Coordinates of C-alpha atoms and ligand atoms in Angstrom, one line a residue:
Chain A
M8 CA 0.1 0.0 0.0
R9 CA 1.0 3.8 -0.5
L10 CA -0.5 6.6 1.4
F11 CA -1.6 7.6 -2.3
E12 CA -4.2 4.9 -2.2
L13 CA -6.3 6.5 0.6
V14 CA -7.1 9.4 -2.1
F15 CA -9.0 6.6 -4.1
L16 CA -10.4 4.9 -1.1
N17 CA -11.4 8.3 0.5
A18 CA -13.1 9.5 -2.7
L19 CA -15.4 6.2 -2.4
R20 CA -16.4 6.5 1.2
H21 CA -19.6 8.6 0.3
K22 CA -20.4 7.2 -3.2
L23 CA -23.5 9.4 -3.5
R24 CA -21.7 12.6 -2.4
S25 CA -18.6 12.0 -4.5
F26 CA -21.1 11.0 -7.7
L27 CA -23.0 14.2 -7.4
T28 CA -19.9 16.4 -6.9
V29 CA -18.4 14.9 -10.2
L30 CA -21.6 15.3 -12.0
G31 CA -21.6 18.9 -10.9
V32 CA -18.0 19.4 -12.2
A33 CA -19.0 17.5 -15.5
F34 CA -22.1 19.8 -16.0
A35 CA -20.1 22.9 -15.4
V36 CA -17.3 22.0 -17.9
L37 CA -19.8 20.8 -20.4
A38 CA -21.7 24.1 -20.2
F39 CA -18.3 25.8 -20.4
G40 CA -17.3 23.8 -23.5
V41 CA -20.7 24.5 -25.3
I42 CA -20.7 28.2 -24.6
R43 CA -17.1 28.5 -25.9
T44 CA -17.9 26.5 -28.7
M45 CA -20.9 28.9 -29.8
I46 CA -18.8 31.9 -29.0
T47 CA -16.2 30.7 -31.5
A48 CA -18.9 29.6 -34.2
W49 CA -20.4 33.2 -33.7
Y50 CA -17.0 34.7 -34.8
A51 CA -16.4 32.0 -37.2
G52 CA -17.9 34.1 -40.1
A53 CA -15.2 36.6 -39.5
E54 CA -12.5 33.8 -39.4
A55 CA -13.8 32.7 -42.6
A56 CA -12.9 36.1 -44.1
K57 CA -10.2 36.1 -46.8
P58 CA -7.2 38.4 -46.4
D59 CA -7.3 39.5 -50.1
R60 CA -11.0 40.8 -49.9
L61 CA -11.7 44.4 -48.6
V62 CA -15.0 46.1 -48.4
T63 CA -16.0 49.5 -49.2
R64 CA -19.0 51.2 -47.7
N65 CA -20.6 54.5 -47.2
K66 CA -18.2 56.3 -44.5
V67 CA -21.2 57.8 -42.7
S68 CA -22.9 54.5 -42.0
L69 CA -23.8 51.1 -43.5
V70 CA -27.5 52.7 -44.0
F71 CA -26.1 54.9 -46.5
S72 CA -25.3 53.7 -50.1
L73 CA -22.8 54.6 -52.7
P74 CA -23.3 55.5 -56.3
I75 CA -22.7 52.2 -58.5
A76 CA -20.4 54.3 -60.6
Y77 CA -17.8 53.9 -58.0
Q78 CA -17.2 50.4 -59.3
P79 CA -15.2 51.1 -62.4
K80 CA -13.2 53.8 -60.4
I81 CA -12.2 51.4 -57.8
E82 CA -11.5 48.9 -60.5
Q83 CA -8.8 51.5 -61.6
V84 CA -6.7 51.3 -58.3
P85 CA -3.6 49.7 -58.5
G86 CA -3.6 46.3 -57.0
V87 CA -7.4 45.8 -57.4
V88 CA -8.1 42.6 -59.2
T89 CA -12.2 42.5 -59.1
V90 CA -14.8 44.6 -57.6
A91 CA -18.4 43.2 -56.9
P92 CA -21.4 45.6 -55.7
G93 CA -23.9 44.2 -53.0
N94 CA -27.0 45.3 -51.5
W95 CA -28.1 43.9 -48.3
F96 CA -31.7 43.0 -49.1
G97 CA -33.5 42.1 -45.6
G98 CA -36.7 40.7 -47.0
I99 CA -39.2 38.2 -45.3
Y100 CA -39.7 34.8 -46.8
K101 CA -43.6 33.8 -45.7
E102 CA -42.7 34.8 -42.0
E103 CA -40.5 36.9 -40.3
K104 CA -38.9 34.1 -38.2
N105 CA -37.4 32.6 -41.4
F106 CA -34.7 35.1 -41.4
F107 CA -31.8 34.4 -43.7
P108 CA -29.3 36.8 -45.3
Q109 CA -30.2 38.0 -49.0
F110 CA -28.0 40.1 -51.2
G111 CA -28.3 41.6 -54.5
V112 CA -25.1 41.1 -56.3
K113 CA -23.4 41.4 -59.4
M114 CA -23.1 37.7 -59.8
E115 CA -20.5 37.3 -62.1
P116 CA -17.7 39.1 -60.2
W117 CA -19.1 38.2 -56.9
F118 CA -18.8 34.4 -57.3
R119 CA -15.3 34.7 -59.2
M120 CA -14.3 36.5 -55.9
Y121 CA -16.0 34.1 -53.5
R122 CA -14.3 31.0 -54.7
E123 CA -15.4 29.1 -51.6
Y124 CA -18.9 29.0 -52.9
V125 CA -18.9 26.5 -55.5
V126 CA -21.9 26.5 -57.8
P127 CA -22.0 23.5 -60.5
P128 CA -21.1 25.1 -64.2
D129 CA -24.5 23.7 -65.7
Q130 CA -26.3 25.5 -63.1
W131 CA -24.3 28.6 -63.6
K132 CA -25.3 29.3 -66.9
D133 CA -29.0 29.2 -66.0
V134 CA -28.2 31.6 -63.2
L135 CA -26.6 34.1 -65.7
A136 CA -29.3 33.5 -68.2
E137 CA -32.3 34.6 -66.2
R138 CA -33.1 37.8 -64.9
N139 CA -34.8 37.0 -61.5
A140 CA -32.5 33.7 -60.9
C141 CA -31.1 33.2 -57.3
V142 CA -28.3 31.3 -55.9
V143 CA -28.9 29.6 -52.4
G144 CA -26.6 28.0 -50.0
R145 CA -27.0 24.1 -49.7
K146 CA -28.1 24.1 -46.0
L147 CA -30.5 27.2 -46.6
A148 CA -32.3 25.1 -49.5
Q149 CA -32.2 22.1 -47.2
R150 CA -34.0 24.2 -44.6
F151 CA -36.9 25.1 -46.7
G152 CA -36.9 22.3 -49.2
W153 CA -35.9 24.2 -52.1
K154 CA -35.5 22.7 -55.5
L155 CA -33.6 23.9 -58.5
G156 CA -36.4 25.7 -60.7
Q157 CA -38.5 26.5 -57.6
T158 CA -40.2 30.1 -57.3
V159 CA -39.5 31.6 -53.8
P160 CA -41.5 34.9 -53.2
I161 CA -39.9 37.3 -50.9
K162 CA -41.7 40.4 -49.4
G163 CA -39.0 43.5 -49.4
T164 CA -38.8 45.5 -46.3
I165 CA -36.0 47.9 -47.2
F166 CA -37.1 48.0 -50.9
P167 CA -40.7 47.4 -50.5
G168 CA -42.4 45.2 -52.8
D169 CA -43.4 41.4 -53.6
Y170 CA -40.3 40.0 -55.4
E171 CA -40.1 36.4 -57.0
F172 CA -36.9 34.8 -57.3
V173 CA -36.4 31.3 -59.3
V174 CA -33.9 29.1 -57.7
R175 CA -31.3 28.3 -60.4
G176 CA -28.0 27.5 -58.7
I177 CA -27.3 25.9 -55.1
Y178 CA -23.8 26.5 -54.1
S179 CA -21.9 24.4 -51.5
G180 CA -18.8 25.2 -49.5
R181 CA -15.5 24.3 -50.4
D182 CA -14.1 24.8 -46.9
P183 CA -15.8 23.3 -43.8
G184 CA -16.5 26.7 -42.2
T185 CA -18.2 28.0 -45.3
D186 CA -21.5 29.7 -44.8
E187 CA -24.0 27.6 -46.8
T188 CA -27.0 29.5 -45.5
Q189 CA -27.0 32.9 -47.8
F190 CA -29.3 33.9 -50.8
F191 CA -27.9 35.7 -53.8
F192 CA -29.8 37.3 -56.6
H193 CA -29.1 39.7 -59.4
W194 CA -28.3 43.4 -58.4
D195 CA -29.8 44.5 -62.0
Y196 CA -33.1 42.9 -61.1
L197 CA -33.3 44.8 -57.6
N198 CA -32.1 47.8 -59.5
E199 CA -34.8 47.7 -62.1
A200 CA -37.4 47.3 -59.6
I201 CA -36.1 50.3 -57.5
E202 CA -36.0 52.4 -60.5
K203 CA -39.8 51.6 -61.4
V204 CA -41.1 52.3 -58.0
Y205 CA -38.9 55.1 -57.1
P206 CA -37.4 56.6 -60.4
G207 CA -34.1 58.3 -59.6
N208 CA -33.2 56.3 -56.5
G209 CA -31.6 53.3 -58.3
N210 CA -28.0 52.5 -59.6
R211 CA -26.5 52.5 -56.0
A212 CA -24.7 49.8 -54.0
G213 CA -24.8 49.1 -50.4
F214 CA -21.1 48.3 -50.5
F215 CA -18.4 46.9 -52.6
V216 CA -16.3 43.9 -52.2
V217 CA -12.8 44.6 -53.5
Q218 CA -10.7 41.7 -54.1
I219 CA -6.7 42.7 -54.2
A220 CA -4.0 40.7 -55.7
D221 CA -1.5 40.9 -52.8
P222 CA -3.1 41.0 -49.1
A223 CA 0.2 42.6 -48.0
N224 CA -0.9 45.5 -50.2
G225 CA -4.1 45.9 -48.5
A226 CA -3.4 49.2 -46.4
A227 CA -2.2 50.9 -49.7
V228 CA -5.2 50.0 -51.5
I229 CA -7.5 51.1 -48.7
Q230 CA -5.9 54.5 -48.6
T231 CA -6.0 55.0 -52.4
V232 CA -9.7 54.0 -52.7
D233 CA -10.7 56.3 -49.5
A234 CA -8.5 59.0 -50.8
M235 CA -10.2 59.1 -54.1
F236 CA -13.7 59.6 -52.7
E237 CA -12.8 62.3 -50.2
N238 CA -14.6 65.4 -50.1
S239 CA -17.3 63.9 -52.6
L240 CA -20.9 63.6 -51.7
A241 CA -20.5 59.9 -50.5
E242 CA -17.3 59.4 -48.9
T243 CA -16.2 55.9 -48.5
L244 CA -14.7 53.7 -45.7
T245 CA -12.8 50.6 -46.8
E246 CA -11.5 48.1 -44.4
T247 CA -10.5 44.3 -44.7
E248 CA -13.6 41.9 -44.9
K249 CA -12.6 40.6 -41.4
A250 CA -12.7 43.8 -40.0
F251 CA -16.3 44.6 -41.7
Q252 CA -17.5 41.2 -40.3
L253 CA -16.4 41.6 -37.0
G254 CA -18.2 45.0 -37.1
F255 CA -21.5 43.2 -37.2
V256 CA -20.2 41.0 -34.7
A257 CA -19.3 43.5 -32.2
M258 CA -22.7 44.9 -32.0
S259 CA -23.6 41.8 -30.1
S260 CA -20.5 41.8 -27.9
T261 CA -22.0 43.1 -24.8
I262 CA -24.3 39.8 -25.1
I263 CA -21.2 37.8 -25.6
A264 CA -19.5 39.3 -22.5
G265 CA -22.6 38.3 -20.3
I266 CA -22.4 34.8 -21.7
H267 CA -18.7 34.7 -20.9
L268 CA -19.7 35.8 -17.4
A269 CA -22.2 33.2 -17.2
S270 CA -19.6 30.6 -17.9
V271 CA -17.2 31.9 -15.2
L272 CA -20.0 32.1 -12.9
I273 CA -20.7 28.3 -13.5
I274 CA -17.0 27.4 -12.8
G275 CA -17.4 29.5 -9.6
V276 CA -20.4 27.8 -8.3
V277 CA -18.9 24.3 -9.2
L278 CA -15.9 25.4 -7.1
L279 CA -18.3 26.2 -4.1
V280 CA -19.8 22.5 -4.7
L281 CA -16.4 20.9 -4.5
A282 CA -14.9 23.2 -1.8
N283 CA -18.1 22.1 0.1
T284 CA -17.5 18.5 -0.5
M285 CA -14.0 18.5 0.5
A286 CA -14.7 20.4 3.6
M287 CA -17.3 18.2 4.6
A288 CA -15.1 15.2 4.1
A289 CA -12.1 16.7 5.9
R290 CA -14.3 17.5 8.9
E291 CA -15.5 14.1 9.1
R292 CA -11.9 12.9 9.2
V293 CA -10.3 15.2 11.8
K294 CA -10.0 12.3 14.0
E295 CA -8.2 10.4 11.7
Y296 CA -5.9 12.9 10.8
A297 CA -5.0 13.3 14.4
V298 CA -4.3 9.5 14.4
L299 CA -2.1 9.8 11.2
K300 CA -0.1 12.7 12.8
T301 CA 0.1 10.6 16.0
L302 CA 2.0 8.0 14.0
G303 CA 4.4 10.5 12.5
F304 CA 2.7 11.7 9.3
R305 CA 3.1 15.3 8.6
G306 CA 0.4 18.0 7.5
W307 CA 1.7 18.0 4.3
H308 CA 1.0 14.5 3.9
L309 CA -2.9 15.1 4.8
A310 CA -2.9 18.2 2.7
S311 CA -1.7 16.0 -0.4
V312 CA -4.4 13.3 0.4
I313 CA -6.9 16.0 0.6
G314 CA -5.6 17.8 -2.3
G315 CA -5.5 14.4 -4.3
E316 CA -9.1 13.4 -3.4
S317 CA -10.2 16.9 -4.5
M318 CA -8.2 16.7 -8.1
L319 CA -9.4 13.2 -8.4
L320 CA -13.2 14.2 -8.0
A321 CA -12.5 17.5 -10.4
V322 CA -10.6 15.6 -13.2
V323 CA -13.1 12.7 -13.3
G324 CA -15.8 15.2 -13.7
G325 CA -14.1 17.3 -16.1
T326 CA -13.1 14.5 -18.4
I327 CA -16.8 13.2 -18.4
G328 CA -18.0 16.8 -19.1
L329 CA -15.5 16.9 -22.1
V330 CA -16.1 13.5 -23.4
A331 CA -20.1 14.5 -23.2
L332 CA -19.2 17.7 -25.1
L333 CA -18.7 15.7 -28.4
P334 CA -22.1 14.2 -28.8
L335 CA -23.9 17.2 -27.4
I336 CA -22.1 19.5 -30.0
A337 CA -22.9 17.1 -32.9
T338 CA -26.6 17.3 -32.0
L339 CA -26.4 21.2 -31.7
E340 CA -24.7 21.2 -35.0
K341 CA -27.7 19.5 -36.3
Q342 CA -30.3 21.7 -34.6
M343 CA -28.5 25.1 -35.3
A344 CA -27.6 24.5 -38.7
D345 CA -29.7 27.3 -39.9
F346 CA -27.7 29.7 -37.7
F347 CA -24.3 28.4 -37.8
P348 CA -22.6 27.1 -40.9
S349 CA -20.6 24.6 -38.6
L350 CA -20.0 24.3 -34.9
P351 CA -16.4 23.0 -34.6
I352 CA -15.0 22.3 -31.1
D353 CA -11.6 24.4 -30.8
P354 CA -9.1 21.7 -29.5
L355 CA -8.1 24.6 -27.1
T356 CA -11.6 23.9 -25.3
F357 CA -10.2 20.5 -24.3
V358 CA -7.0 22.1 -22.9
H359 CA -9.0 24.8 -21.0
G360 CA -11.3 22.4 -19.8
V361 CA -8.7 20.1 -18.2
G362 CA -7.0 23.3 -17.0
I363 CA -10.1 24.4 -15.2
S364 CA -10.7 21.2 -13.5
L365 CA -7.3 21.0 -12.1
A366 CA -7.5 24.6 -10.9
V367 CA -10.9 23.8 -9.4
G368 CA -9.7 20.7 -7.8
V369 CA -6.5 22.6 -6.4
A370 CA -8.8 25.6 -5.0
A371 CA -11.1 23.5 -3.6
A372 CA -8.6 21.8 -1.4
I373 CA -6.7 24.7 -0.2
V374 CA -9.1 25.6 3.0
P375 CA -9.5 21.9 4.0
A376 CA -5.9 20.9 3.4
R377 CA -4.6 23.8 5.3
G378 CA -7.1 22.9 8.4
A379 CA -5.9 19.2 8.3
A380 CA -2.2 20.2 8.2
K381 CA -2.9 22.5 11.2
V382 CA -5.1 20.2 13.3
S383 CA -3.9 19.3 16.8
I384 CA -3.5 16.0 17.7
V385 CA -4.7 16.1 21.0
E386 CA -7.9 18.3 19.9
G387 CA -8.3 16.0 17.0
L388 CA -8.2 12.9 19.4
R389 CA -10.8 14.5 21.6
R390 CA -13.2 14.9 18.9
I391 CA -16.2 12.4 19.0
A392 CA -16.7 11.1 15.5
Chain B
M6 CA 12.5 -1.7 39.9
S7 CA 15.0 1.2 40.6
E8 CA 18.1 -0.8 39.7
A9 CA 17.2 -0.4 35.8
K10 CA 18.0 3.0 34.2
P11 CA 14.9 5.0 33.6
I12 CA 13.9 5.2 29.9
V13 CA 11.2 7.8 30.6
A14 CA 12.1 10.7 32.9
V15 CA 9.5 13.2 33.7
Q16 CA 10.7 16.3 35.4
N17 CA 8.9 19.5 36.9
L18 CA 6.2 19.0 34.4
S19 CA 3.3 21.6 34.6
K20 CA 0.3 21.9 32.5
S21 CA -2.7 24.0 32.6
Y22 CA -5.8 24.8 30.5
A23 CA -7.6 28.0 30.2
H24 CA -11.4 27.7 31.4
D25 CA -13.9 30.4 31.4
G26 CA -11.1 32.9 31.8
N27 CA -9.3 31.1 34.8
A28 CA -6.6 28.9 34.4
V29 CA -7.1 25.0 35.5
Q30 CA -3.7 23.6 36.7
V31 CA -3.8 19.8 35.5
L32 CA -0.4 18.9 36.4
N33 CA 1.6 20.7 38.9
N34 CA 5.3 20.3 39.0
L35 CA 5.0 16.5 38.6
S36 CA 8.2 14.2 38.3
L37 CA 8.1 10.6 37.3
D38 CA 10.7 7.9 36.2
I39 CA 9.8 4.8 34.5
P40 CA 12.6 2.2 34.1
E41 CA 13.1 0.2 31.0
G42 CA 11.2 -3.0 30.6
E43 CA 8.4 -1.7 32.9
F44 CA 4.7 -2.3 32.8
F45 CA 3.4 0.8 34.3
A46 CA -0.1 1.5 35.2
L47 CA -1.6 5.0 35.7
L48 CA -4.6 5.3 37.7
G49 CA -6.7 8.2 39.3
P50 CA -10.1 9.9 39.1
S51 CA -11.7 10.8 35.9
G52 CA -10.4 14.5 34.9
S53 CA -7.0 14.2 37.2
G54 CA -4.9 14.5 33.9
K55 CA -3.9 11.0 33.4
S56 CA -4.5 11.4 29.4
T57 CA -2.7 14.6 29.6
L58 CA 0.4 13.1 31.3
L59 CA 0.6 10.1 28.8
N60 CA 0.1 12.3 25.6
M61 CA 3.0 14.4 26.8
I62 CA 5.2 11.1 27.4
G63 CA 4.2 10.0 23.7
G64 CA 4.9 13.3 22.5
I65 CA 1.5 14.4 21.0
D66 CA 1.1 17.1 23.5
R67 CA 3.5 19.8 25.0
P68 CA 3.8 20.9 28.5
D69 CA 4.0 24.5 29.7
S70 CA 7.1 23.9 31.5
G71 CA 9.4 20.9 32.5
S72 CA 11.1 18.4 30.3
V73 CA 10.2 14.7 29.4
E74 CA 13.3 12.7 28.4
V75 CA 12.6 9.4 26.7
A76 CA 15.7 7.1 25.9
G77 CA 17.9 10.2 26.5
T78 CA 16.1 12.5 24.3
D79 CA 14.2 15.5 25.9
I80 CA 11.3 15.6 23.4
V81 CA 10.0 19.1 24.7
Q82 CA 12.8 20.6 23.0
L83 CA 12.1 18.9 19.5
A84 CA 10.7 20.9 16.8
E85 CA 7.3 19.8 15.4
G86 CA 9.0 17.9 12.6
A87 CA 11.7 16.1 14.6
L88 CA 9.0 15.1 17.2
A89 CA 6.8 13.6 14.6
T90 CA 9.9 11.6 13.2
W91 CA 10.7 10.9 16.6
R92 CA 7.1 9.7 17.3
A93 CA 7.3 7.5 14.0
N94 CA 10.6 5.8 15.4
H95 CA 10.1 5.6 19.2
V96 CA 6.5 5.2 20.3
G97 CA 3.6 3.0 19.5
F98 CA 0.1 4.4 20.7
I99 CA -3.0 2.3 21.8
F100 CA -6.3 4.3 22.2
Q101 CA -9.5 3.5 23.9
F102 CA -11.5 3.5 20.7
Y103 CA -8.9 1.9 18.6
N104 CA -8.9 4.6 16.1
L105 CA -8.3 2.5 12.9
I106 CA -8.8 3.9 9.5
P107 CA -12.0 2.6 8.2
V108 CA -11.3 2.4 4.5
L109 CA -8.4 0.3 5.1
S110 CA -7.9 -3.6 5.9
A111 CA -6.2 -4.8 8.9
L112 CA -3.1 -5.3 7.0
E113 CA -3.0 -2.0 5.6
N114 CA -3.8 -0.2 9.0
V115 CA -1.0 -1.9 10.3
E116 CA 1.3 -1.2 7.5
L117 CA 0.6 2.6 7.7
P118 CA 3.5 3.5 10.2
L119 CA 5.9 1.6 8.0
L120 CA 5.0 4.1 4.8
L121 CA 7.2 6.6 6.7
S122 CA 10.1 4.2 6.9
P123 CA 12.3 3.5 3.9
L124 CA 11.6 -0.1 3.9
P125 CA 10.7 -1.9 0.7
K126 CA 7.3 -3.5 0.2
K127 CA 8.3 -7.0 0.8
E128 CA 10.0 -6.1 4.0
R129 CA 7.0 -3.9 5.0
R130 CA 4.6 -7.0 4.3
Q131 CA 7.1 -9.3 6.6
H132 CA 7.0 -6.9 9.5
V133 CA 3.3 -6.3 9.2
E134 CA 2.4 -10.4 9.0
T135 CA 4.7 -10.6 12.3
A136 CA 3.0 -7.8 14.1
L137 CA -0.4 -9.6 13.4
E138 CA 0.8 -13.0 14.4
V139 CA 1.9 -11.5 17.8
V140 CA -1.5 -10.4 18.3
G141 CA -3.1 -13.6 17.0
L142 CA -5.0 -12.1 14.0
A143 CA -3.0 -13.4 11.0
D144 CA -6.0 -15.0 9.8
R145 CA -8.0 -11.6 9.6
I146 CA -5.4 -9.6 7.4
R147 CA -8.0 -8.7 4.7
H148 CA -10.9 -7.7 7.1
R149 CA -11.9 -3.9 7.4
P150 CA -12.4 -2.7 10.9
N151 CA -16.1 -2.9 10.5
Q152 CA -15.8 -6.6 10.0
L153 CA -14.1 -7.0 12.9
S154 CA -15.1 -7.3 16.8
G155 CA -14.1 -4.4 19.5
G156 CA -11.3 -6.9 20.9
Q157 CA -10.1 -7.8 17.2
Q158 CA -9.7 -4.1 16.4
Q159 CA -8.0 -3.4 19.4
R160 CA -5.5 -6.1 18.7
V161 CA -5.3 -4.8 15.0
A162 CA -4.4 -1.3 16.8
I163 CA -2.0 -2.9 19.1
A164 CA -0.2 -4.6 15.8
R165 CA 0.0 -0.9 14.4
A166 CA 1.6 0.1 17.4
I167 CA 4.3 -2.3 17.5
V168 CA 5.1 -2.9 13.9
T169 CA 7.6 -0.2 14.0
D170 CA 9.1 -2.1 16.9
P171 CA 9.2 1.3 19.2
T172 CA 11.1 2.0 22.4
L173 CA 8.1 2.7 24.3
L174 CA 4.3 1.6 24.1
V175 CA 1.7 4.1 25.6
A176 CA -2.1 2.9 26.0
D177 CA -5.0 5.1 27.0
E178 CA -7.7 2.9 28.6
P179 CA -6.9 -0.1 26.0
T180 CA -9.8 -1.9 27.6
G181 CA -12.1 0.8 28.4
D182 CA -14.4 -0.1 25.6
L183 CA -14.2 -4.0 25.8
D184 CA -16.1 -6.8 27.6
R185 CA -14.5 -8.8 30.2
H186 CA -13.3 -11.7 27.9
S187 CA -11.8 -9.4 24.9
A188 CA -10.2 -7.3 27.9
E189 CA -8.5 -10.4 29.0
Q190 CA -7.2 -11.0 25.7
I191 CA -5.8 -7.5 25.2
L192 CA -4.0 -7.9 28.7
D193 CA -2.5 -11.1 27.5
V194 CA -1.1 -9.6 24.5
L195 CA 0.2 -6.5 26.4
G196 CA 1.7 -9.0 28.9
Q197 CA 3.5 -11.1 26.4
L198 CA 4.8 -7.9 24.8
N199 CA 6.5 -6.8 28.1
Q200 CA 7.6 -10.0 28.9
E201 CA 8.7 -11.7 25.7
F202 CA 9.5 -8.7 23.6
K203 CA 10.9 -6.6 26.7
K204 CA 8.5 -3.6 25.8
T205 CA 8.3 -0.9 27.9
I206 CA 4.5 0.0 28.5
V207 CA 2.8 2.8 30.2
M208 CA -0.9 2.3 30.4
V209 CA -3.6 4.7 31.7
T210 CA -6.5 2.6 33.3
H211 CA -9.6 2.5 35.4
D212 CA -9.8 -1.2 35.3
P213 CA -8.6 -2.7 38.7
R214 CA -8.0 -6.0 36.9
A215 CA -6.0 -4.2 34.1
A216 CA -3.9 -2.5 36.8
E217 CA -3.4 -5.9 38.4
R218 CA -1.4 -7.1 35.3
A219 CA 1.2 -4.1 35.6
H220 CA 4.3 -4.3 37.9
T221 CA 4.0 -0.8 39.0
R222 CA 1.1 1.2 39.6
A223 CA 0.7 5.2 40.4
E224 CA -2.1 7.2 41.1
L225 CA -2.6 10.6 40.0
D226 CA -4.9 13.0 42.0
K227 CA -5.2 16.5 42.1
G228 CA -2.0 16.8 40.3
E229 CA -0.1 14.8 42.6
L230 CA 1.5 11.2 41.9
S231 CA 1.4 8.5 44.8
G232 CA 2.9 5.3 44.3
L233 CA 0.6 2.3 45.1
R234 CA 3.3 -0.3 45.3
Ligands
ATP6 N1 -8.4 21.0 25.5 C1 -8.5 21.4 26.8 N2 -9.2 22.5 27.1 C2 -9.6 22.5 28.2 N3 -9.5 21.7 29.6 C3 -8.9 20.6 29.1 C4 -8.5 20.2 27.7 N4 -7.9 19.0 27.6 C5 -8.1 18.7 29.0 N5 -8.7 19.8 29.9 C6 -8.8 19.3 31.3 O1 -7.5 18.5 31.9 C7 -8.5 17.9 32.9 C8 -7.4 16.3 32.5 O2 -8.0 15.9 31.4 P1 -7.5 14.5 31.1 O3 -8.2 14.1 29.8 O4 -6.0 14.4 31.1 O5 -8.1 13.5 32.3 P2 -8.1 12.1 32.5 O6 -7.6 11.9 33.8 O7 -7.5 11.3 31.2 O8 -9.5 11.8 32.5 P3 -10.5 10.3 32.1 O9 -10.2 9.4 33.0 O10 -12.0 10.8 32.4 O11 -9.8 10.1 30.8 C9 -9.6 17.6 32.9 O12 -10.1 18.4 33.8 C10 -9.9 18.2 31.6 O13 -11.3 19.1 31.7
MG7 MG1 -8.4 10.0 29.9

């Protein structure tokens, strides 16, 4: 026998109590893992942004648009490969809860630039041939059961009116993180509709996506583009696609900070649960600690037995939580396919999960271990069990 | 018994406890010599300080003043760590309520004190088996304390006390919680340890039959020691 075996034997003394404590740690680590994975997925849109893409928009606000005539001017800037205008449409398909992003874009440059959106060549011909054709993401088509050739009615909100689009292309993602929930249609179709209802209000783009030859050259292109439109009626603000995406995400950063805080609180609660378990265990065993000290064991012997038990409970709980994370995230990935392109678990989550378990194990043992190390033999022996 | 040199020499020992603001003097300038190989019984009324004195001889409590020399070492002067090592090497404790670790088998309970020694596993096992044989429990090594009778638990406790071959055995009412028959068995074992293995034993007891087994008896009352024989 080694003194270390007492760690395991002690942990099994109150099986129900240990089991509940382990379960508590498991749930906490599981919750931490789920929250972390969701937050990572939330930012994944920005992560998927390519470094060779910039976005030019109205300097005042995204709400204001830019003249479409800017497109050829931006194309002239040295280092620029392609420019594609886009408009956020914001329409409603049947019901408001069926939300998905819709953009009126110049199809040809857009899909040349977004090479991670793969449209089969035979479909692509039909897309270009039809005025009100649309290209939809694979997951989006799945969500609403859309087939090629089907007509999708969408009610405009920013650009009021009843629009009808024909599904002519379904794109699938080239990379695992690619967003397959978007909806693209011809900018020209939207423009005609606007001109018809509000003459003189057309020929505008919400933003331009600008592909550059060399990502290292991005700063120079940004400067040139924005300088070009300085002091005009519609000044521009150009930034990397990633910065642009993060701008959207940042709007919800307060919510995310709140969620982060919640995950910290969960860890705090489970620390208290484990600390309570260890304090109860140590209190019950004061007499045994006194006996062990009588035999010649030192305070640090007892402290390490208590610390070992605490770490054992925490690590077993943490491991169960992390193992349970895999099937849970797989299920969530299916359930939330409409909102998150994918829910990959960051390997760091496992590292953090183990780290948190160990830290909670150590922290929960500090007070009872110090108490046991200090217990006076005579006082301990007098204690009635 | 005065011809043998004392293995325990207590000199001018005082100990008081603060109680409700005023100090209660439990031991007052007490001196006591116990020769090597002695079987010494300490008697006295409840609350007279017997356990307090025994605890100081065994090095688990400290006096306010005075000295306790055991085999030439003044243990009062030892620092905490040195005292713990000294206890591990020189004293075997036997308590009234056995105080075994409930999750450990008889074998493991007896092995506990040896975990502090550098002995390899095999030798530890031999020592443990020898100790359990001496107390007549070689056939119960796998039993947990709750699978043993009170008398058997106390014999395991004695095995734990002798497994390191200590200089001194201290026992605080070792038969106090046992029936007549079990008590006799425990006293037989203690007698054998004293006779055959030449162990010095200091035993606190209320039990006249236990006291009879000892060679020397002393009574502690109102902080004073008086020899009975
Ligand atoms: N920690 C303590 N605090 C206060 N008083 C104490 C403490 N420990 C012992 N005493 C007092 O010291 C006196 C002697 O106690 P001790 O346990 O040595 O008596 P005892 O002779 O062993 O009694 P018993 O035969 O009942 O075991 C008692 O009056 C007790 O109340
Ligand atoms: Mg007593």
